[in-house]
PDB file of C-alpha atoms in Angstrom:
ATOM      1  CA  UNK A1029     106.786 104.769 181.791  1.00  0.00           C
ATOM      2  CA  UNK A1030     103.717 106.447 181.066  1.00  0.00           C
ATOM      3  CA  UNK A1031     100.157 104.637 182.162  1.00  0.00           C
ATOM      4  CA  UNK A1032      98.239 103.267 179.101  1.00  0.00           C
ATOM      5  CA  UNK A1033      94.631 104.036 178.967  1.00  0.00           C
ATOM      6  CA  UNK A1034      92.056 102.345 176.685  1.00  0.00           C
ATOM      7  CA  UNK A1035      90.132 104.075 174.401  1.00  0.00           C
ATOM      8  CA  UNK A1036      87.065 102.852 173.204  1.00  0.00           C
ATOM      9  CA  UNK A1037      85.229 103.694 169.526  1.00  0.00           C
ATOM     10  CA  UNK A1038      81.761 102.858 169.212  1.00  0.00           C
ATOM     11  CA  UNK A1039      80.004 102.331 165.653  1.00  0.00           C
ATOM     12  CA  UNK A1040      76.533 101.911 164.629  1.00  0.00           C
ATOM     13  CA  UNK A1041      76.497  99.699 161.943  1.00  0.00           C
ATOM     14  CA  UNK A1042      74.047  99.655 158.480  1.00  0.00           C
ATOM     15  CA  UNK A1043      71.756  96.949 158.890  1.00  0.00           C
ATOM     16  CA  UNK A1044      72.573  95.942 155.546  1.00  0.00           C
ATOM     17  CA  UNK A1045      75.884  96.378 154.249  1.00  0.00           C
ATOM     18  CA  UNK A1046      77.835  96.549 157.979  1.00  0.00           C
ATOM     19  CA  UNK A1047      79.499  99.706 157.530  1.00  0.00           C
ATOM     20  CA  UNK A1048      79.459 102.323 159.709  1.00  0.00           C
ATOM     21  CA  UNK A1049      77.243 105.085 159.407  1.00  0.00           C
ATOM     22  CA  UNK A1050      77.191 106.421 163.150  1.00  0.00           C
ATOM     23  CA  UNK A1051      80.716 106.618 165.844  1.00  0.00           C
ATOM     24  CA  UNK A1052      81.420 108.218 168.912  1.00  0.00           C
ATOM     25  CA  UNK A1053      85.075 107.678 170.623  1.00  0.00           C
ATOM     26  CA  UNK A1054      85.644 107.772 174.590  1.00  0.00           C
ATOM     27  CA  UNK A1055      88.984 108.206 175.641  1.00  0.00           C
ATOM     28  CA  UNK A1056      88.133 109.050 179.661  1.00  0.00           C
ATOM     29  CA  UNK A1057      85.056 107.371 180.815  1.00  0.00           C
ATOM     30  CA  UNK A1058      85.176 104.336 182.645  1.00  0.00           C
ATOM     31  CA  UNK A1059      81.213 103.508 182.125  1.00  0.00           C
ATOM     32  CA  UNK A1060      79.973 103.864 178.337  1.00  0.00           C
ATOM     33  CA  UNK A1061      75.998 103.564 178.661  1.00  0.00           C
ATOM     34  CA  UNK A1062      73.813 102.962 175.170  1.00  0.00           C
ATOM     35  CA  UNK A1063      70.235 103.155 175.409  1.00  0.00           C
ATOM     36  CA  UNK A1064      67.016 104.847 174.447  1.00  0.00           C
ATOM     37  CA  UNK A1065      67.153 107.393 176.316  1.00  0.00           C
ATOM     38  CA  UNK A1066      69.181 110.929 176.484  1.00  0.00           C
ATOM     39  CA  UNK A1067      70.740 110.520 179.595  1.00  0.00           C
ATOM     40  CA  UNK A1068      73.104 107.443 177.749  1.00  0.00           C
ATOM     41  CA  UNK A1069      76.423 108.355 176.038  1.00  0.00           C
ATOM     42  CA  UNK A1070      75.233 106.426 173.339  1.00  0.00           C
ATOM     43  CA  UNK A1071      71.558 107.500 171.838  1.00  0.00           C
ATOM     44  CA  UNK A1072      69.688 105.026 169.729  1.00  0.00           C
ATOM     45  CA  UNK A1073      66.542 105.509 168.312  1.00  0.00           C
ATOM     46  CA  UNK A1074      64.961 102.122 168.086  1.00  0.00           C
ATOM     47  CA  UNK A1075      61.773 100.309 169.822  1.00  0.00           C
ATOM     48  CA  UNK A1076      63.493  97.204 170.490  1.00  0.00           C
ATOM     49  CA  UNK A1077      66.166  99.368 172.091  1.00  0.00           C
ATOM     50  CA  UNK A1078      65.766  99.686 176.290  1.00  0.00           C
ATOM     51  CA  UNK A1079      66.073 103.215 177.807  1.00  0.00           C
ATOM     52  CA  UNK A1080      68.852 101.845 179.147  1.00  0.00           C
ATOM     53  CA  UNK A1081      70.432  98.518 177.188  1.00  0.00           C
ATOM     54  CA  UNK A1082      73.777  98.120 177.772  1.00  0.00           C
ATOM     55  CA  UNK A1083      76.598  99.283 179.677  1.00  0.00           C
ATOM     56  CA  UNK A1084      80.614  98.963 178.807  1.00  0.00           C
ATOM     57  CA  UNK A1085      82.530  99.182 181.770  1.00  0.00           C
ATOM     58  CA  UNK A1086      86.409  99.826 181.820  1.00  0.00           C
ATOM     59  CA  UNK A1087      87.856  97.477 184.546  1.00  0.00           C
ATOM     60  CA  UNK A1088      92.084  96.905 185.373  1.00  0.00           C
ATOM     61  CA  UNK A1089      91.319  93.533 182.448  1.00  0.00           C
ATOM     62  CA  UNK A1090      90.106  95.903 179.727  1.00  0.00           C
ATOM     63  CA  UNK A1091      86.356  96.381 179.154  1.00  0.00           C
ATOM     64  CA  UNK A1092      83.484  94.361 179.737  1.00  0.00           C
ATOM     65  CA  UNK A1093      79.705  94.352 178.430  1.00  0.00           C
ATOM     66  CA  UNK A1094      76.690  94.362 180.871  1.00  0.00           C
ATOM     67  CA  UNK A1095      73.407  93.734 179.646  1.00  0.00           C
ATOM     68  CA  UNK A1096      70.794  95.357 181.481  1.00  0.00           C
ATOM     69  CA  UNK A1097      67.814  95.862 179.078  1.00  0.00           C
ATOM     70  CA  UNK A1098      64.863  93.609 178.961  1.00  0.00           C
ATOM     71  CA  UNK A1099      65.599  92.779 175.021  1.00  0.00           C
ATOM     72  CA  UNK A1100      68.907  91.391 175.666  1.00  0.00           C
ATOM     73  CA  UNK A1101      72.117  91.913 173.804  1.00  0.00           C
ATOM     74  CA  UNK A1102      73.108  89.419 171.609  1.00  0.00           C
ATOM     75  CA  UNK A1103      76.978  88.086 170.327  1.00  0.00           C
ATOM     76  CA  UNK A1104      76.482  85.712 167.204  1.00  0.00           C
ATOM     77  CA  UNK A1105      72.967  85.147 167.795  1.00  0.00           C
ATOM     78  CA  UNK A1106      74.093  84.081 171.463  1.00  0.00           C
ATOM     79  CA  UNK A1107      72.043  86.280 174.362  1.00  0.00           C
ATOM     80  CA  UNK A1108      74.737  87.552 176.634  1.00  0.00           C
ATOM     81  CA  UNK A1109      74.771  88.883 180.569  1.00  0.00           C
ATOM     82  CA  UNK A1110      78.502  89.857 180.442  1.00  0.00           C
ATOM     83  CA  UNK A1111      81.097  89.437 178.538  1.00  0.00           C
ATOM     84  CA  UNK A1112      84.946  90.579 178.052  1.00  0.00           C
ATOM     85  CA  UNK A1113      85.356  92.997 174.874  1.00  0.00           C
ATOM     86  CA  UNK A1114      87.721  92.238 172.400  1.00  0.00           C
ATOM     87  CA  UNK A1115      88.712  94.721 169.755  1.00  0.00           C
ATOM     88  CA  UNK A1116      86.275  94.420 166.485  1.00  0.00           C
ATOM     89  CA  UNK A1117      83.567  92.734 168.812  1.00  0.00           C
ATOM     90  CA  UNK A1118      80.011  93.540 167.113  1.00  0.00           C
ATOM     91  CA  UNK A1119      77.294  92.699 169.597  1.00  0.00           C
ATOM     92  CA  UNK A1120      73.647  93.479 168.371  1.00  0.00           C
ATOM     93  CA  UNK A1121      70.922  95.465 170.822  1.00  0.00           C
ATOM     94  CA  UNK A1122      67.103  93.263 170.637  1.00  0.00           C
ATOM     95  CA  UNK A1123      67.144  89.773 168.126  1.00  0.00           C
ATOM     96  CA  UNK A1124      66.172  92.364 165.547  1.00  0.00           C
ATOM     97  CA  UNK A1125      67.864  95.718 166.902  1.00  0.00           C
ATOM     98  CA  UNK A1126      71.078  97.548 166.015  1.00  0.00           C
ATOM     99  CA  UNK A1127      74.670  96.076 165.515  1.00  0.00           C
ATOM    100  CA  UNK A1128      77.432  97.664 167.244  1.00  0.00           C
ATOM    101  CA  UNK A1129      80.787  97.425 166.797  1.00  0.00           C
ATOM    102  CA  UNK A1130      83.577  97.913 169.232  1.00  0.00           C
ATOM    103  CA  UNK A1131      86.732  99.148 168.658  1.00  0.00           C
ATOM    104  CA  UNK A1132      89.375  99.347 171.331  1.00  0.00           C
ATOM    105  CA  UNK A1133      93.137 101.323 171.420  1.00  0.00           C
ATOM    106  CA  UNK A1134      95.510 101.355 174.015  1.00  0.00           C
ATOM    107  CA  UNK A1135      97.043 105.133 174.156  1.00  0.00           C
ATOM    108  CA  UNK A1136      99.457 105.995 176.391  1.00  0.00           C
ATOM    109  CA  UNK A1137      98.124 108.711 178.563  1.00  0.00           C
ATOM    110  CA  UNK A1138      99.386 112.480 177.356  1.00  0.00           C
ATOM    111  CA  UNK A1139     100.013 111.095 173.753  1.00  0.00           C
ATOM    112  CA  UNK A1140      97.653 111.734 171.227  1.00  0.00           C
ATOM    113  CA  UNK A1141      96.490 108.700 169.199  1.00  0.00           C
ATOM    114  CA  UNK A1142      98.294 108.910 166.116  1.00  0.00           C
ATOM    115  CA  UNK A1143     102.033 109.304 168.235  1.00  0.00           C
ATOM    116  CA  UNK A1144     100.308 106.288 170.019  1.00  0.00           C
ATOM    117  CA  UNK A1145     100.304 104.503 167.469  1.00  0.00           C
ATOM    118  CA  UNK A1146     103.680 105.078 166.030  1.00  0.00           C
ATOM    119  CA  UNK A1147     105.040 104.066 169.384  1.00  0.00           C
ATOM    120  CA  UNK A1148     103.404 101.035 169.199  1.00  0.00           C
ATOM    121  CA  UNK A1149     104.751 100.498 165.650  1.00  0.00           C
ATOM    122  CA  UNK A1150     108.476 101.141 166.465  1.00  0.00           C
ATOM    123  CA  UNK A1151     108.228  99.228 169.395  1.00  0.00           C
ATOM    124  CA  UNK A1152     107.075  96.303 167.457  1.00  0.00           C
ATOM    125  CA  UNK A1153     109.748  96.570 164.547  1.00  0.00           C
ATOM    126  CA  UNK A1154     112.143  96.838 167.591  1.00  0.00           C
ATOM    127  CA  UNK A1155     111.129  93.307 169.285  1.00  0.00           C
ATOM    128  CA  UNK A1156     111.117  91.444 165.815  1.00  0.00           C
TER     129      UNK A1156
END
C-alpha cells in the first residue's frame, strides 16, 4: 500500500467576517515556519507578528504547533507552547494579531488530491 503523507493548507483569516482571504498549501515540507520575516513560508505583515512566530512541524503523530515568538500564539484565548493540530484548528498570532486556520489532508503519496479523496470516499462507503 502506498505511504500517506499529510498535507497541510494554511489560511489567513478576515479579522471580521472569518473567511479566508489569504492560503498557501504544503504538501512536502516537514517544518511550515510563519513569521515576519521573508525567510518564513508563511509572510505576515503585522507588528504584533515575531520575525519568526510559529512553527508547524510534521512528526510520525501528525503535526504539531511550536510557539517561538515573544507575542505568543493563542488557541481560544488560551496562550499555547505546543500543541497537536487537528484539522479546522484556528490559532491566532499576538492577543490582537492574525487568525489562522489549519487545514489538514491525508493524500496518499503519487495520487493527486482529488483521486485522494475519492479513495477515501469509496473506501468509506465500502466499510459501512
Amino acid at each position: 500500500m502506498p505511504a500517506l503523507t499529510n498535507v497541510i493548507t494554511l489560511s489567513l483569516l478576515h479579522p471580521v467576517d472569518k473567511t479566508p482571504v489569504q492560503s498557501w498549501t504544503f504538501e512536502k515540507e516537514s517544518v511550515v515556519r510563519i513569521g515576519r520575516s521573508v525567510s518564513n513560508d508563511v509572510v505576515l505583515y503585522s507588528a504584533v507578528v515575531s520575525r519568526h512566530h510559529v512553527e508547524l512541524h510534521q512528526t510520525p503523530d501528525g503535526w504539531e504547533i511550536h510557539n517561538v515568538g515573544i507575542n505568543g500564539t493563542f488557541l481560544a484565548g488560551q496562550r499555547i507552547e505546543k500543541k497537536a493540530v487537528q484539522d479546522g484548528l484556528v490559532i491566532r498570532l499576538a492577543r490582537s494579531g492574525p487568525n489562522i486556520q489549519i487545514n489538514l489532508v491525508s493524500q496518499t503519496r503519487g495520487m493527486s488530491s482529488i483521486h485522494a479523496l475519492i479513495a477515501k470516499q469509496e473506501a468509506a462507503r465500502k466499510s459501512s
